[in-house]
mmCIF file of C-alpha atoms in Angstrom:
data_model
loop_
_atom_site.group_PDB
_atom_site.id
_atom_site.type_symbol
_atom_site.label_atom_id
_atom_site.label_comp_id
_atom_site.label_asym_id
_atom_site.label_seq_id
_atom_site.Cartn_x
_atom_site.Cartn_y
_atom_site.Cartn_z
ATOM 1 C CA MET C 235 62.447 127.291 84.469
ATOM 2 C CA GLU C 236 61.185 128.266 81.013
ATOM 3 C CA ASN C 237 63.095 131.096 79.353
ATOM 4 C CA PRO C 238 61.132 132.799 76.552
ATOM 5 C CA LYS C 239 63.645 135.657 76.613
ATOM 6 C CA ALA C 240 66.360 133.301 75.365
ATOM 7 C CA LEU C 241 64.118 132.562 72.368
ATOM 8 C CA GLY C 242 63.710 136.251 71.534
ATOM 9 C CA TYR C 243 60.329 136.793 73.229
ATOM 10 C CA ALA C 244 59.262 139.859 75.211
ATOM 11 C CA GLN C 245 56.003 141.363 76.424
ATOM 12 C CA PRO C 246 55.032 144.373 74.268
ATOM 13 C CA ALA C 247 53.917 147.642 75.838
ATOM 14 C CA GLU C 248 50.151 148.109 76.002
ATOM 15 C CA TRP C 249 50.190 151.037 73.575
ATOM 16 C CA GLN C 250 51.579 148.810 70.831
ATOM 17 C CA PRO C 251 48.988 147.382 68.366
ATOM 18 C CA HIS C 252 46.366 144.897 69.596
ATOM 19 C CA ARG C 253 44.590 142.188 67.628
ATOM 20 C CA ALA C 254 41.889 141.674 70.251
ATOM 21 C CA CYS C 255 40.700 142.322 73.781
ATOM 22 C CA TRP C 256 39.582 139.478 76.071
ATOM 23 C CA LEU C 257 36.744 140.089 78.542
ATOM 24 C CA ALA C 258 34.241 138.044 80.565
ATOM 25 C CA PHE C 259 30.561 139.043 80.680
ATOM 26 C CA PRO C 260 29.491 139.757 84.323
ATOM 27 C CA SER C 261 27.129 136.921 85.191
ATOM 28 C CA HIS C 262 27.268 135.940 88.866
ATOM 29 C CA ARG C 263 24.416 137.483 90.867
ATOM 30 C CA ASP C 264 25.636 135.732 94.003
ATOM 31 C CA LEU C 265 28.789 137.899 93.767
ATOM 32 C CA TRP C 266 27.355 141.169 92.453
ATOM 33 C CA LEU C 267 23.934 140.966 94.162
ATOM 34 C CA GLU C 268 21.602 143.855 93.335
ATOM 35 C CA TYR C 269 24.392 145.657 91.484
ATOM 36 C CA LEU C 270 24.744 143.100 88.674
ATOM 37 C CA ASP C 271 22.591 144.999 86.159
ATOM 38 C CA ARG C 272 24.617 148.176 86.709
ATOM 39 C CA VAL C 273 27.890 146.252 86.452
ATOM 40 C CA GLN C 274 26.671 144.813 83.137
ATOM 41 C CA ALA C 275 25.787 148.318 81.905
ATOM 42 C CA GLU C 276 29.285 149.606 82.750
ATOM 43 C CA PHE C 277 30.772 146.538 81.049
ATOM 44 C CA VAL C 278 28.748 147.148 77.865
ATOM 45 C CA ALA C 279 29.816 150.808 77.713
ATOM 46 C CA LEU C 280 33.467 149.748 78.023
ATOM 47 C CA ALA C 281 33.063 147.041 75.366
ATOM 48 C CA LYS C 282 31.510 149.523 72.940
ATOM 49 C CA ALA C 283 34.437 151.908 73.418
ATOM 50 C CA ILE C 284 37.018 149.162 72.825
ATOM 51 C CA ALA C 285 35.146 147.727 69.835
ATOM 52 C CA THR C 286 35.746 150.811 67.690
ATOM 53 C CA SER C 287 39.255 149.501 67.026
ATOM 54 C CA GLU C 288 39.586 145.974 68.423
ATOM 55 C CA GLN C 289 38.036 142.536 68.069
ATOM 56 C CA LEU C 290 36.251 141.508 71.278
ATOM 57 C CA GLU C 291 36.775 137.983 72.601
ATOM 58 C CA ILE C 292 34.162 137.530 75.345
ATOM 59 C CA LEU C 293 33.776 134.661 77.777
ATOM 60 C CA VAL C 294 30.131 133.872 78.524
ATOM 61 C CA LEU C 295 28.345 131.366 80.715
ATOM 62 C CA GLU C 296 25.645 129.208 79.173
ATOM 63 C CA GLU C 297 22.927 130.816 81.286
ATOM 64 C CA THR C 298 23.847 134.408 80.349
ATOM 65 C CA ALA C 299 25.109 133.917 76.783
ATOM 66 C CA ALA C 300 21.824 135.070 75.226
ATOM 67 C CA LEU C 301 21.803 138.269 77.323
ATOM 68 C CA ALA C 302 25.421 139.012 76.454
ATOM 69 C CA LYS C 303 24.704 138.571 72.743
ATOM 70 C CA GLN C 304 21.627 140.771 73.024
ATOM 71 C CA LEU C 305 23.541 143.585 74.730
ATOM 72 C CA LEU C 306 26.697 143.276 72.594
ATOM 73 C CA GLY C 307 25.341 141.716 69.432
ATOM 74 C CA ASP C 308 26.099 144.550 67.006
ATOM 75 C CA LEU C 309 29.746 144.729 68.092
ATOM 76 C CA PRO C 310 32.668 142.816 66.516
ATOM 77 C CA ALA C 311 32.532 140.176 69.235
ATOM 78 C CA ARG C 312 33.221 136.446 69.400
ATOM 79 C CA PHE C 313 31.638 134.612 72.312
ATOM 80 C CA HIS C 314 33.370 131.706 74.054
ATOM 81 C CA GLN C 315 31.468 129.435 76.421
ATOM 82 C CA ILE C 316 34.364 129.063 78.852
ATOM 83 C CA PRO C 317 33.453 128.798 82.552
ATOM 84 C CA PHE C 318 34.874 131.468 84.853
ATOM 85 C CA GLY C 319 34.479 132.488 88.474
ATOM 86 C CA ASP C 320 34.432 136.247 87.922
ATOM 87 C CA ILE C 321 35.438 138.906 85.403
ATOM 88 C CA TRP C 322 39.040 139.789 86.371
ATOM 89 C CA MET C 323 40.563 138.770 83.057
ATOM 90 C CA ARG C 324 43.791 140.751 83.408
ATOM 91 C CA ASP C 325 44.869 138.344 86.111
ATOM 92 C CA MET C 326 43.391 135.046 84.904
ATOM 93 C CA THR C 327 44.293 135.031 81.215
ATOM 94 C CA PRO C 328 47.641 134.172 79.629
ATOM 95 C CA ILE C 329 50.169 136.988 79.412
ATOM 96 C CA TYR C 330 51.042 137.526 75.761
ATOM 97 C CA ILE C 331 54.553 137.916 74.394
ATOM 98 C CA LYS C 332 56.037 138.387 70.918
ATOM 99 C CA ASN C 333 59.358 137.304 69.453
ATOM 100 C CA THR C 334 61.732 139.225 67.235
ATOM 101 C CA ASP C 335 59.929 137.851 64.157
ATOM 102 C CA GLY C 336 56.630 139.268 65.414
ATOM 103 C CA LYS C 337 55.204 135.842 66.320
ATOM 104 C CA LEU C 338 52.814 135.677 69.274
ATOM 105 C CA GLY C 339 53.393 133.445 72.298
ATOM 106 C CA ALA C 340 51.782 133.105 75.718
ATOM 107 C CA LEU C 341 52.921 132.779 79.322
ATOM 108 C CA HIS C 342 50.834 130.544 81.582
ATOM 109 C CA PHE C 343 51.435 131.108 85.292
ATOM 110 C CA GLN C 344 49.903 129.428 88.320
ATOM 111 C CA TRP C 345 46.766 130.881 89.877
ATOM 112 C CA ASN C 346 45.970 131.028 93.592
ATOM 113 C CA GLY C 347 43.145 133.576 93.866
ATOM 114 C CA TRP C 348 45.220 136.648 94.766
ATOM 115 C CA GLY C 349 47.067 134.944 97.554
ATOM 116 C CA GLY C 350 44.209 132.648 98.543
ATOM 117 C CA LYS C 351 41.726 135.442 99.274
ATOM 118 C CA TYR C 352 39.215 134.717 96.493
ATOM 119 C CA ILE C 353 39.140 131.124 95.302
ATOM 120 C CA LEU C 354 36.320 130.941 92.743
ATOM 121 C CA LYS C 355 35.509 127.820 90.783
ATOM 122 C CA HIS C 356 36.927 127.738 87.226
ATOM 123 C CA ASP C 357 39.229 130.788 87.519
ATOM 124 C CA ASP C 358 42.311 128.553 87.659
ATOM 125 C CA LEU C 359 41.373 126.971 84.310
ATOM 126 C CA VAL C 360 40.609 130.109 82.294
ATOM 127 C CA ALA C 361 44.136 130.588 80.898
ATOM 128 C CA ALA C 362 44.412 126.969 79.728
ATOM 129 C CA LYS C 363 40.988 127.064 78.054
ATOM 130 C CA ILE C 364 41.784 130.324 76.254
ATOM 131 C CA LEU C 365 45.035 128.831 75.021
ATOM 132 C CA GLN C 366 43.076 125.918 73.549
ATOM 133 C CA THR C 367 41.483 128.465 71.174
ATOM 134 C CA LEU C 368 44.866 129.868 70.083
ATOM 135 C CA ASP C 369 47.483 128.052 68.058
ATOM 136 C CA ILE C 370 50.535 129.734 69.554
ATOM 137 C CA PRO C 371 53.576 128.602 71.561
ATOM 138 C CA GLN C 372 52.948 128.588 75.287
ATOM 139 C CA PHE C 373 55.350 128.614 78.208
ATOM 140 C CA MET C 374 54.284 127.101 81.530
ATOM 141 C CA PHE C 375 55.554 128.408 84.872
ATOM 142 C CA ASP C 376 55.295 126.812 88.296
ATOM 143 C CA TRP C 377 54.955 130.096 90.201
ATOM 144 C CA VAL C 378 52.144 132.616 90.689
ATOM 145 C CA LEU C 379 51.892 135.836 88.697
ATOM 146 C CA GLU C 380 48.877 137.995 87.806
ATOM 147 C CA GLY C 381 48.887 140.271 84.773
ATOM 148 C CA GLY C 382 47.791 143.315 86.783
ATOM 149 C CA ALA C 383 50.908 143.023 88.941
ATOM 150 C CA ILE C 384 53.307 143.985 86.131
ATOM 151 C CA GLU C 385 53.804 146.916 83.752
ATOM 152 C CA VAL C 386 56.343 146.916 80.916
ATOM 153 C CA ASP C 387 57.619 149.676 78.646
ATOM 154 C CA GLY C 388 58.442 147.427 75.672
ATOM 155 C CA GLU C 389 62.087 148.497 75.960
ATOM 156 C CA GLY C 390 63.395 146.233 78.688
ATOM 157 C CA THR C 391 61.886 147.668 81.883
ATOM 158 C CA CYS C 392 59.261 146.104 84.164
ATOM 159 C CA LEU C 393 57.506 147.958 86.999
ATOM 160 C CA THR C 394 55.909 146.074 89.894
ATOM 161 C CA THR C 395 55.333 146.156 93.663
ATOM 162 C CA LYS C 396 56.975 144.405 96.580
ATOM 163 C CA GLN C 397 53.644 144.258 98.401
ATOM 164 C CA CYS C 398 52.347 141.845 95.763
ATOM 165 C CA LEU C 399 55.225 139.950 94.184
ATOM 166 C CA LEU C 400 57.219 139.485 97.385
ATOM 167 C CA ASN C 401 54.122 138.690 99.441
ATOM 168 C CA PRO C 402 54.426 135.272 101.138
ATOM 169 C CA ASN C 403 50.864 134.545 99.994
ATOM 170 C CA ARG C 404 52.073 134.299 96.371
ATOM 171 C CA ASN C 405 55.455 132.569 96.117
ATOM 172 C CA PRO C 406 56.851 132.036 99.619
ATOM 173 C CA HIS C 407 59.701 129.922 98.225
ATOM 174 C CA LEU C 408 61.039 132.757 96.037
ATOM 175 C CA ASP C 409 63.089 135.694 97.296
ATOM 176 C CA GLN C 410 63.441 139.019 95.475
ATOM 177 C CA GLU C 411 66.395 137.840 93.424
ATOM 178 C CA ALA C 412 64.526 134.728 92.257
ATOM 179 C CA VAL C 413 61.415 136.752 91.366
ATOM 180 C CA GLU C 414 63.551 139.205 89.375
ATOM 181 C CA SER C 415 65.243 136.366 87.492
ATOM 182 C CA GLY C 416 61.861 134.809 86.736
ATOM 183 C CA LEU C 417 60.359 138.059 85.496
ATOM 184 C CA LYS C 418 63.342 138.800 83.274
ATOM 185 C CA ALA C 419 63.246 135.343 81.675
ATOM 186 C CA ALA C 420 59.458 135.318 81.209
ATOM 187 C CA LEU C 421 58.818 138.915 80.114
ATOM 188 C CA GLY C 422 62.033 139.479 78.188
ATOM 189 C CA VAL C 423 63.077 142.464 80.299
ATOM 190 C CA GLU C 424 66.433 143.646 81.637
ATOM 191 C CA LYS C 425 65.500 145.632 84.736
ATOM 192 C CA ILE C 426 62.826 145.415 87.446
ATOM 193 C CA LEU C 427 61.649 148.598 89.178
ATOM 194 C CA TRP C 428 60.044 148.040 92.587
ATOM 195 C CA ILE C 429 57.355 150.193 94.209
ATOM 196 C CA GLU C 430 56.842 149.397 97.882
ATOM 197 C CA GLU C 431 53.050 149.270 98.305
ATOM 198 C CA GLY C 432 49.671 150.119 96.810
ATOM 199 C CA LEU C 433 46.268 151.480 97.751
ATOM 200 C CA LEU C 434 44.270 151.035 100.934
ATOM 201 C CA ASN C 435 41.753 148.131 100.763
ATOM 202 C CA ASP C 436 43.205 146.816 97.514
ATOM 203 C CA HIS C 437 42.202 143.140 97.266
ATOM 204 C CA THR C 438 45.197 142.427 95.014
ATOM 205 C CA ASP C 439 47.919 143.404 97.512
ATOM 206 C CA GLY C 440 49.100 146.408 95.530
ATOM 207 C CA HIS C 441 48.773 145.603 91.850
ATOM 208 C CA ILE C 442 50.825 148.085 89.859
ATOM 209 C CA ASP C 443 47.989 148.840 87.406
ATOM 210 C CA THR C 444 46.204 150.903 90.059
ATOM 211 C CA ILE C 445 49.192 152.977 91.201
ATOM 212 C CA ALA C 446 51.697 153.575 88.367
ATOM 213 C CA ARG C 447 51.481 153.029 84.607
ATOM 214 C CA PHE C 448 53.979 153.313 81.785
ATOM 215 C CA ILE C 449 52.518 155.655 79.168
ATOM 216 C CA ALA C 450 55.673 155.774 76.988
ATOM 217 C CA PRO C 451 59.277 154.583 77.312
ATOM 218 C CA HIS C 452 60.821 156.027 80.503
ATOM 219 C CA LYS C 453 57.551 157.875 81.274
ATOM 220 C CA ILE C 454 55.371 156.712 84.196
ATOM 221 C CA MET C 455 52.067 158.216 85.316
ATOM 222 C CA CYS C 456 51.104 158.248 88.993
ATOM 223 C CA MET C 457 48.450 159.970 91.104
ATOM 224 C CA GLU C 458 48.775 163.053 93.274
ATOM 225 C CA PRO C 459 46.501 163.459 96.318
ATOM 226 C CA SER C 460 44.444 166.639 96.104
ATOM 227 C CA SER C 461 44.108 166.989 99.876
ATOM 228 C CA GLU C 462 45.149 165.343 103.112
ATOM 229 C CA ASP C 463 41.664 163.771 103.217
ATOM 230 C CA ASP C 464 42.822 161.353 100.536
ATOM 231 C CA PRO C 465 42.916 157.908 102.215
ATOM 232 C CA ASN C 466 46.096 157.170 100.248
ATOM 233 C CA TYR C 467 47.727 160.547 100.883
ATOM 234 C CA GLN C 468 51.070 159.255 102.172
ATOM 235 C CA VAL C 469 51.184 156.178 99.918
ATOM 236 C CA LEU C 470 50.742 158.315 96.785
ATOM 237 C CA LYS C 471 53.425 160.750 97.953
ATOM 238 C CA ASP C 472 55.762 157.828 98.572
ATOM 239 C CA ILE C 473 55.085 156.306 95.137
ATOM 240 C CA ARG C 474 55.948 159.582 93.424
ATOM 241 C CA SER C 475 59.132 159.898 95.465
ATOM 242 C CA GLN C 476 60.206 156.350 94.626
ATOM 243 C CA LEU C 477 59.576 156.847 90.897
ATOM 244 C CA GLU C 478 61.547 160.089 90.814
ATOM 245 C CA ASN C 479 64.666 158.208 91.930
ATOM 246 C CA MET C 480 64.438 155.478 89.277
ATOM 247 C CA THR C 481 66.129 154.880 85.940
ATOM 248 C CA ASP C 482 64.984 152.452 83.256
ATOM 249 C CA ALA C 483 66.781 149.531 81.606
ATOM 250 C CA LYS C 484 68.513 151.933 79.208
ATOM 251 C CA GLY C 485 69.747 154.147 82.025
ATOM 252 C CA ARG C 486 67.254 156.949 81.367
ATOM 253 C CA LYS C 487 65.766 158.832 84.300
ATOM 254 C CA ILE C 488 62.071 158.125 84.718
ATOM 255 C CA ASP C 489 59.876 161.035 83.640
ATOM 256 C CA VAL C 490 57.160 161.102 86.316
ATOM 257 C CA VAL C 491 53.771 162.432 85.208
ATOM 258 C CA ARG C 492 51.213 163.281 87.885
ATOM 259 C CA ILE C 493 47.428 163.285 87.623
ATOM 260 C CA PRO C 494 44.816 163.936 90.341
ATOM 261 C CA SER C 495 43.637 161.010 92.444
ATOM 262 C CA PRO C 496 39.900 160.363 92.939
ATOM 263 C CA ASN C 497 40.411 161.295 96.606
ATOM 264 C CA LEU C 498 37.891 159.633 98.944
ATOM 265 C CA VAL C 499 35.480 157.224 97.213
ATOM 266 C CA LEU C 500 33.099 155.241 99.436
ATOM 267 C CA ASP C 501 30.783 152.352 98.729
ATOM 268 C CA ASP C 502 27.146 152.270 99.890
ATOM 269 C CA GLU C 503 28.232 150.968 103.289
ATOM 270 C CA GLY C 504 30.750 153.760 103.821
ATOM 271 C CA GLN C 505 33.824 151.634 103.174
ATOM 272 C CA ILE C 506 36.845 153.188 101.421
ATOM 273 C CA MET C 507 37.216 151.854 97.868
ATOM 274 C CA PRO C 508 40.570 151.409 96.055
ATOM 275 C CA ALA C 509 39.565 153.840 93.301
ATOM 276 C CA SER C 510 42.194 154.706 90.701
ATOM 277 C CA TYR C 511 42.140 156.625 87.429
ATOM 278 C CA LEU C 512 45.263 154.708 86.422
ATOM 279 C CA ASN C 513 43.265 151.517 85.887
ATOM 280 C CA PHE C 514 42.617 152.665 82.318
ATOM 281 C CA TYR C 515 42.702 150.487 79.202
ATOM 282 C CA ILE C 516 44.813 151.617 76.243
ATOM 283 C CA SER C 517 43.060 150.412 73.070
ATOM 284 C CA ASN C 518 44.259 150.847 69.501
ATOM 285 C CA ASP C 519 42.447 154.167 69.150
ATOM 286 C CA SER C 520 41.518 155.272 72.672
ATOM 287 C CA VAL C 521 42.304 155.415 76.371
ATOM 288 C CA ILE C 522 39.284 154.433 78.444
ATOM 289 C CA ILE C 523 39.470 155.797 81.983
ATOM 290 C CA PRO C 524 37.369 154.593 84.917
ATOM 291 C CA ILE C 525 35.546 157.375 86.749
ATOM 292 C CA TYR C 526 33.717 157.190 90.047
ATOM 293 C CA GLY C 527 31.499 160.242 90.540
ATOM 294 C CA SER C 528 34.403 162.101 92.165
ATOM 295 C CA PRO C 529 34.830 165.883 91.764
ATOM 296 C CA ASN C 530 38.241 165.059 90.249
ATOM 297 C CA ASP C 531 36.881 162.870 87.421
ATOM 298 C CA ASP C 532 36.992 165.525 84.694
ATOM 299 C CA LEU C 533 40.341 166.908 85.866
ATOM 300 C CA ALA C 534 41.905 163.451 85.682
ATOM 301 C CA VAL C 535 40.512 162.692 82.220
ATOM 302 C CA GLN C 536 41.833 166.024 80.931
ATOM 303 C CA ALA C 537 45.242 165.432 82.553
ATOM 304 C CA ILE C 538 45.570 161.970 81.011
ATOM 305 C CA ALA C 539 44.408 163.213 77.587
ATOM 306 C CA LYS C 540 47.405 165.573 77.339
ATOM 307 C CA HIS C 541 49.698 162.546 77.168
ATOM 308 C CA PHE C 542 47.766 160.603 74.511
ATOM 309 C CA PRO C 543 47.369 163.150 71.674
ATOM 310 C CA ASN C 544 46.799 160.432 69.056
ATOM 311 C CA ARG C 545 44.049 158.596 70.930
ATOM 312 C CA LYS C 546 40.528 159.464 72.026
ATOM 313 C CA VAL C 547 40.436 159.752 75.800
ATOM 314 C CA ILE C 548 37.128 158.673 77.316
ATOM 315 C CA GLY C 549 35.925 158.647 80.920
ATOM 316 C CA LEU C 550 33.302 156.000 81.711
ATOM 317 C CA SER C 551 31.650 155.061 84.984
ATOM 318 C CA ALA C 552 33.267 152.131 86.787
ATOM 319 C CA LYS C 553 32.032 152.616 90.355
ATOM 320 C CA HIS C 554 29.878 149.496 90.321
ATOM 321 C CA ILE C 555 32.613 147.340 88.795
ATOM 322 C CA LEU C 556 34.911 148.698 91.532
ATOM 323 C CA LEU C 557 32.631 147.064 94.117
ATOM 324 C CA GLY C 558 34.371 143.849 93.068
ATOM 325 C CA GLY C 559 37.802 145.337 93.712
ATOM 326 C CA GLY C 560 39.015 146.639 90.343
ATOM 327 C CA ALA C 561 38.139 148.613 87.218
ATOM 328 C CA PHE C 562 38.721 148.615 83.450
ATOM 329 C CA HIS C 563 42.299 147.413 83.240
ATOM 330 C CA CYS C 564 41.485 144.620 85.681
ATOM 331 C CA ILE C 565 38.644 143.226 83.538
ATOM 332 C CA THR C 566 40.426 143.421 80.179
ATOM 333 C CA CYS C 567 43.388 141.651 78.656
ATOM 334 C CA HIS C 568 44.795 142.820 75.345
ATOM 335 C CA GLN C 569 46.120 140.324 72.814
ATOM 336 C CA PRO C 570 48.900 141.911 70.764
ATOM 337 C CA GLN C 571 48.805 142.058 66.970
#
């Protein structure tokens, strides 16, 4: 198994400087149906917010490239005609690492459509095609890992969930000890913190980027249900309890920060959506938070803003993107400086 850690590589924390952000322009009407135009509008608003401080690297399909350039043309964007199945770049792209000399590298894991649930043509080739545009060392792995399933603090600690990484639909041949060894070698970390499970109706089997996020070393943000009507009432209570009993790789007790949850968010057919304010993107100058038309939207944005005093904190609609199963963190992938 490849061992980037032995070569001095580690995954930086998201709040460390970015050179670029990778996205894919929403293009598939057969997936998004009548909502595609609104998904594109939410995408453009997100791209504009990121572009104030980061280069945009945007995958486009031949048939929608002209529309993407029209909608995004005045932004610092480079367009790449790389085929993709859908827009969930956090999970399909390489995972970027840096060595002790500040040199960039990339991890290339296997892809199986979130445990075989969503196998879309081209998604399994996105990482390799992106890496063809970058002249950096790359490390290949023969096991499945999605970028949204892991959170690092940049100081040796990785946070993830058992529901996803120990799910037999990902790597049935690997037990917890083998997964931990693999994560440590790939991400350059010393300690793995395990949350049990994630949100109701989450297509990803509990990706960490919807339930708990590092916002600083030994500081993790999670959501607090505002009433027992919250469909994730007990899960969110359990996540908080688990975090409060954890220490990081340096032995420091985790400082648990709570923000409101969106409570009950339904789609047009009355189905419960896996809405999360924690699926925010930390750019070089801002924190861009998905909001859903919930009464708690403003409260959550204000609560998050208190912990990012040196960044603009922006709430933008993501309810239509969420119809596909995720929000802003899921459709972005930052490339470190």
